[in-house]
């Protein structure tokens, strides 16, 4: 009995060490991501850290379950050197994994605003992109690896210290009391895994209940975030309203009438990671895109446009198929990704258009080639189709923007009009490579990203200079937007509003005059906008509106929180209740929630958002993304 108590004390000391180091990794996480939590001190730093302990305990109970079982099982072999060595290996290995994930996820959170979930496993299996950038990731984030090695060394020494000083009673007999203590300890382990004695185990969404969901990435830890989403099988059907009532708030079925097709070419240019913050013409401060600034003087500009996701793999379906990212797993990687739905390509193709998708990345990158097939593009071209890949390869992602856009222009010259085509750039993605002759040619900003934005903007200028010489140019509409945003350096962009702020520009050479669409816009608006612009006679499923329509809203989803933008307001909703309502125009830093002051508006926006979620989940589950009438 005394021997069993000694082993349990040793287990308690070990788990305390594991908790201590995981908590320290959270402090390191906070230091590197502090700009994403500008109100943390006023909202309560200590409270957020305390909330995180519950998720830490759960993650450690899962990761150390074998270590715990071997420690509490009352066998007399526990005192042997081999047994104790095995315990050390298990403890350091699994808790080392926890520290590694927590520290390396700092880079991901700075990029996406969320902890990694189980979908990272699907992403890693898509193409060779992870392998291609692994070396640059380690080189650019060497400081995190140094911190990790310091942590893992300290963890090893701390465990060795308490293990070497244990006095295990030699081979004393175990009785029935030893087994009772083991069962009690096992019960506490299960409770820790579940995050408490409540009816259901805690999930990522439970981190959103503190401070209106502002600190979910800080409260969670990466091992828990991955483990808790491993068993998720898909989205669940919602039934907030009857079908009739839901359609009174939102109807995804849209009908467009046209007498004759306009017969204009449409080119959609998707710029990698171009935040609205980087474009001077959108702001009161200088940006890094002199060409886009000049082009916007002759374009229709949307100053209140938002992305529907935080990753390229979410942005592409939003722009080209009108499918916002309203679930944990990206549409392309999900079990729903193989179903046919509306896409710009499929709709205009039925009206005689040739359709094409160009991306200078590796074959299989993020499943874009498979998506292009499902979306019914006539052709998909990537690095494998580029004629000078050995010369213009950036060494990691694919072809540099300038040569690839020139190649793209010559490809458009060979396509019979009318056509719809999209090109997705890549040079403004980490590690921000550019041809040697252009290094230090563009404005340096506060982060390495800014210089590469200048290069991509230059590449875009060169594309338009050549394209205007082509016969198809003046009979075309160009839509320029971004797949998602990236790291912000100005405070007004470092929150849940600015995190999704992207450019959306419509340039029509035959018109070439400036106008502004001030309503809220989103990536999902691109599909109905093109249908409306071309005067197509068709019906479709759409989670957006034509930019030429007076109605405007935007939706996105992050850290189990839905966001709904309309007019000057942003509503945050966790699936069951509204968390906050902000006036984004008067309160750009999102300091004050207006839920209590504007209850009527909050209820109206919540009902519209609920109707969108209900329709979205139903259509995903029942394969209803495409109309058959």
mmCIF file of C-alpha atoms in Angstrom, residues 414-592:
data_model
loop_
_atom_site.group_PDB
_atom_site.id
_atom_site.type_symbol
_atom_site.label_atom_id
_atom_site.label_comp_id
_atom_site.label_asym_id
_atom_site.label_seq_id
_atom_site.Cartn_x
_atom_site.Cartn_y
_atom_site.Cartn_z
ATOM 1 C CA UNK A 414 -4.657 31.065 -77.937
ATOM 2 C CA UNK A 415 -8.110 30.478 -76.426
ATOM 3 C CA UNK A 416 -11.176 31.083 -78.543
ATOM 4 C CA UNK A 417 -13.459 33.782 -77.135
ATOM 5 C CA UNK A 418 -15.640 34.041 -75.217
ATOM 6 C CA UNK A 419 -13.752 32.558 -72.286
ATOM 7 C CA UNK A 420 -13.743 32.513 -68.535
ATOM 8 C CA UNK A 421 -10.341 32.024 -66.958
ATOM 9 C CA UNK A 422 -8.797 32.337 -63.523
ATOM 10 C CA UNK A 423 -5.188 32.571 -62.431
ATOM 11 C CA UNK A 424 -3.900 32.143 -58.889
ATOM 12 C CA UNK A 425 -0.507 33.708 -58.095
ATOM 13 C CA UNK A 426 1.997 32.326 -55.572
ATOM 14 C CA UNK A 427 5.117 34.498 -55.098
ATOM 15 C CA UNK A 428 3.597 36.388 -52.159
ATOM 16 C CA UNK A 429 3.549 33.156 -50.169
ATOM 17 C CA UNK A 430 6.210 32.199 -47.672
ATOM 18 C CA UNK A 431 9.201 32.018 -48.203
ATOM 19 C CA UNK A 432 8.552 35.102 -50.417
ATOM 20 C CA UNK A 433 11.007 34.209 -53.157
ATOM 21 C CA UNK A 434 11.580 36.418 -56.171
ATOM 22 C CA UNK A 435 14.013 36.333 -59.094
ATOM 23 C CA UNK A 436 17.507 37.447 -58.133
ATOM 24 C CA UNK A 437 17.371 40.479 -60.443
ATOM 25 C CA UNK A 438 14.454 41.921 -58.461
ATOM 26 C CA UNK A 439 15.835 41.551 -54.952
ATOM 27 C CA UNK A 440 15.845 44.903 -53.100
ATOM 28 C CA UNK A 441 13.964 46.500 -56.004
ATOM 29 C CA UNK A 442 10.696 46.860 -54.137
ATOM 30 C CA UNK A 443 9.673 48.673 -51.012
ATOM 31 C CA UNK A 444 10.662 46.942 -47.787
ATOM 32 C CA UNK A 445 8.082 47.084 -45.062
ATOM 33 C CA UNK A 446 7.757 45.811 -41.523
ATOM 34 C CA UNK A 447 7.555 42.142 -42.526
ATOM 35 C CA UNK A 448 9.208 40.150 -45.384
ATOM 36 C CA UNK A 449 5.774 39.700 -46.960
ATOM 37 C CA UNK A 450 5.637 43.372 -47.994
ATOM 38 C CA UNK A 451 8.515 43.181 -50.461
ATOM 39 C CA UNK A 452 7.033 40.125 -52.158
ATOM 40 C CA UNK A 453 3.691 41.954 -52.443
ATOM 41 C CA UNK A 454 5.567 44.670 -54.339
ATOM 42 C CA UNK A 455 7.003 42.038 -56.685
ATOM 43 C CA UNK A 456 3.603 40.452 -57.323
ATOM 44 C CA UNK A 457 2.130 43.891 -57.968
ATOM 45 C CA UNK A 458 4.928 44.531 -60.478
ATOM 46 C CA UNK A 459 4.237 41.159 -62.133
ATOM 47 C CA UNK A 460 0.599 42.166 -62.425
ATOM 48 C CA UNK A 461 1.607 45.454 -64.074
ATOM 49 C CA UNK A 462 3.687 43.559 -66.642
ATOM 50 C CA UNK A 463 0.786 41.236 -67.355
ATOM 51 C CA UNK A 464 -1.599 44.103 -68.069
ATOM 52 C CA UNK A 465 0.995 45.922 -70.201
ATOM 53 C CA UNK A 466 1.177 42.880 -72.471
ATOM 54 C CA UNK A 467 -2.503 41.922 -72.249
ATOM 55 C CA UNK A 468 -3.664 45.300 -73.530
ATOM 56 C CA UNK A 469 -1.952 44.461 -76.836
ATOM 57 C CA UNK A 470 -4.245 41.439 -77.305
ATOM 58 C CA UNK A 471 -7.514 41.529 -79.233
ATOM 59 C CA UNK A 472 -9.512 40.024 -76.356
ATOM 60 C CA UNK A 473 -8.419 42.639 -73.807
ATOM 61 C CA UNK A 474 -10.982 45.406 -74.438
ATOM 62 C CA UNK A 475 -13.822 42.894 -74.505
ATOM 63 C CA UNK A 476 -13.039 41.559 -71.047
ATOM 64 C CA UNK A 477 -13.915 42.057 -67.403
ATOM 65 C CA UNK A 478 -11.104 41.573 -64.886
ATOM 66 C CA UNK A 479 -11.957 40.742 -61.297
ATOM 67 C CA UNK A 480 -9.029 41.040 -58.892
ATOM 68 C CA UNK A 481 -9.220 39.710 -55.353
ATOM 69 C CA UNK A 482 -7.270 37.630 -52.806
ATOM 70 C CA UNK A 483 -7.573 34.097 -51.505
ATOM 71 C CA UNK A 484 -7.169 35.265 -47.889
ATOM 72 C CA UNK A 485 -5.278 37.764 -45.758
ATOM 73 C CA UNK A 486 -1.953 37.499 -43.987
ATOM 74 C CA UNK A 487 -0.179 39.063 -41.036
ATOM 75 C CA UNK A 488 -1.240 42.616 -40.220
ATOM 76 C CA UNK A 489 0.943 45.417 -38.883
ATOM 77 C CA UNK A 490 -1.750 48.051 -38.231
ATOM 78 C CA UNK A 491 -3.972 47.671 -35.193
ATOM 79 C CA UNK A 492 -7.267 48.104 -37.056
ATOM 80 C CA UNK A 493 -6.414 44.982 -39.094
ATOM 81 C CA UNK A 494 -5.357 42.896 -36.089
ATOM 82 C CA UNK A 495 -8.831 41.707 -35.071
ATOM 83 C CA UNK A 496 -11.732 39.587 -36.273
ATOM 84 C CA UNK A 497 -12.765 42.304 -38.720
ATOM 85 C CA UNK A 498 -9.411 43.116 -40.313
ATOM 86 C CA UNK A 499 -8.436 39.455 -40.291
ATOM 87 C CA UNK A 500 -10.734 38.947 -43.313
ATOM 88 C CA UNK A 501 -10.392 42.299 -45.100
ATOM 89 C CA UNK A 502 -9.392 41.693 -48.733
ATOM 90 C CA UNK A 503 -9.334 43.693 -51.982
ATOM 91 C CA UNK A 504 -12.109 43.232 -54.528
ATOM 92 C CA UNK A 505 -11.691 45.188 -57.758
ATOM 93 C CA UNK A 506 -13.597 45.081 -61.052
ATOM 94 C CA UNK A 507 -11.710 46.509 -64.026
ATOM 95 C CA UNK A 508 -13.383 46.826 -67.418
ATOM 96 C CA UNK A 509 -10.994 48.356 -70.000
ATOM 97 C CA UNK A 510 -13.829 49.437 -72.319
ATOM 98 C CA UNK A 511 -15.292 51.551 -69.504
ATOM 99 C CA UNK A 512 -12.225 52.451 -67.410
ATOM 100 C CA UNK A 513 -13.877 54.751 -64.925
ATOM 101 C CA UNK A 514 -13.819 54.824 -61.150
ATOM 102 C CA UNK A 515 -16.810 53.880 -59.005
ATOM 103 C CA UNK A 516 -17.314 52.477 -55.539
ATOM 104 C CA UNK A 517 -19.574 49.760 -54.157
ATOM 105 C CA UNK A 518 -19.825 50.625 -50.467
ATOM 106 C CA UNK A 519 -21.992 47.729 -49.295
ATOM 107 C CA UNK A 520 -20.465 44.696 -47.567
ATOM 108 C CA UNK A 521 -19.081 42.256 -50.153
ATOM 109 C CA UNK A 522 -17.461 38.830 -49.972
ATOM 110 C CA UNK A 523 -15.661 36.257 -52.089
ATOM 111 C CA UNK A 524 -18.898 34.303 -52.570
ATOM 112 C CA UNK A 525 -20.305 37.340 -54.431
ATOM 113 C CA UNK A 526 -17.996 36.750 -57.402
ATOM 114 C CA UNK A 527 -20.081 33.893 -58.859
ATOM 115 C CA UNK A 528 -23.476 35.698 -58.901
ATOM 116 C CA UNK A 529 -21.744 38.902 -60.017
ATOM 117 C CA UNK A 530 -20.391 37.226 -63.165
ATOM 118 C CA UNK A 531 -23.764 35.607 -63.883
ATOM 119 C CA UNK A 532 -25.460 38.982 -63.452
ATOM 120 C CA UNK A 533 -22.837 40.850 -65.494
ATOM 121 C CA UNK A 534 -23.024 38.420 -68.431
ATOM 122 C CA UNK A 535 -26.851 38.546 -68.355
ATOM 123 C CA UNK A 536 -27.141 34.769 -68.204
ATOM 124 C CA UNK A 537 -30.542 33.149 -67.975
ATOM 125 C CA UNK A 538 -30.029 30.653 -65.169
ATOM 126 C CA UNK A 539 -30.774 29.691 -61.569
ATOM 127 C CA UNK A 540 -28.167 28.704 -59.021
ATOM 128 C CA UNK A 541 -27.341 28.079 -55.379
ATOM 129 C CA UNK A 542 -25.521 31.104 -54.013
ATOM 130 C CA UNK A 543 -24.350 32.176 -50.570
ATOM 131 C CA UNK A 544 -23.561 35.605 -51.907
ATOM 132 C CA UNK A 545 -25.173 38.366 -53.949
ATOM 133 C CA UNK A 546 -24.283 40.096 -57.162
ATOM 134 C CA UNK A 547 -22.195 43.175 -56.498
ATOM 135 C CA UNK A 548 -24.688 45.059 -58.665
ATOM 136 C CA UNK A 549 -27.468 44.132 -56.226
ATOM 137 C CA UNK A 550 -28.278 46.398 -53.271
ATOM 138 C CA UNK A 551 -28.127 43.511 -50.782
ATOM 139 C CA UNK A 552 -24.782 42.761 -49.232
ATOM 140 C CA UNK A 553 -23.402 40.613 -46.437
ATOM 141 C CA UNK A 554 -20.410 38.419 -45.637
ATOM 142 C CA UNK A 555 -19.969 35.264 -43.577
ATOM 143 C CA UNK A 556 -16.973 33.377 -42.263
ATOM 144 C CA UNK A 557 -16.091 30.902 -39.540
ATOM 145 C CA UNK A 558 -13.083 30.576 -37.263
ATOM 146 C CA UNK A 559 -12.441 28.881 -33.920
ATOM 147 C CA UNK A 560 -16.046 27.622 -33.804
ATOM 148 C CA UNK A 561 -17.369 31.161 -34.115
ATOM 149 C CA UNK A 562 -19.486 32.292 -37.061
ATOM 150 C CA UNK A 563 -19.182 35.896 -38.169
ATOM 151 C CA UNK A 564 -21.857 37.798 -40.062
ATOM 152 C CA UNK A 565 -21.108 41.214 -41.586
ATOM 153 C CA UNK A 566 -23.873 43.537 -42.755
ATOM 154 C CA UNK A 567 -23.824 47.295 -43.266
ATOM 155 C CA UNK A 568 -21.531 48.662 -40.544
ATOM 156 C CA UNK A 569 -21.997 45.770 -38.121
ATOM 157 C CA UNK A 570 -20.325 42.489 -37.270
ATOM 158 C CA UNK A 571 -22.158 39.778 -35.316
ATOM 159 C CA UNK A 572 -20.295 36.886 -33.697
ATOM 160 C CA UNK A 573 -22.276 33.710 -33.013
ATOM 161 C CA UNK A 574 -21.136 30.340 -31.633
ATOM 162 C CA UNK A 575 -23.914 28.202 -33.107
ATOM 163 C CA UNK A 576 -26.281 28.584 -30.174
ATOM 164 C CA UNK A 577 -25.977 32.160 -28.955
ATOM 165 C CA UNK A 578 -24.622 35.513 -30.067
ATOM 166 C CA UNK A 579 -21.368 36.490 -28.418
ATOM 167 C CA UNK A 580 -20.848 40.071 -29.572
ATOM 168 C CA UNK A 581 -22.074 42.808 -31.905
ATOM 169 C CA UNK A 582 -19.702 45.530 -33.101
ATOM 170 C CA UNK A 583 -19.964 48.660 -35.187
ATOM 171 C CA UNK A 584 -16.952 48.165 -37.457
ATOM 172 C CA UNK A 585 -17.103 51.730 -38.778
ATOM 173 C CA UNK A 586 -17.121 53.552 -35.445
ATOM 174 C CA UNK A 587 -15.233 50.893 -33.486
ATOM 175 C CA UNK A 588 -12.558 49.525 -35.837
ATOM 176 C CA UNK A 589 -10.670 47.947 -32.928
ATOM 177 C CA UNK A 590 -13.795 46.069 -31.753
ATOM 178 C CA UNK A 591 -13.503 47.394 -28.217
ATOM 179 C CA UNK A 592 -17.179 47.530 -27.266
#
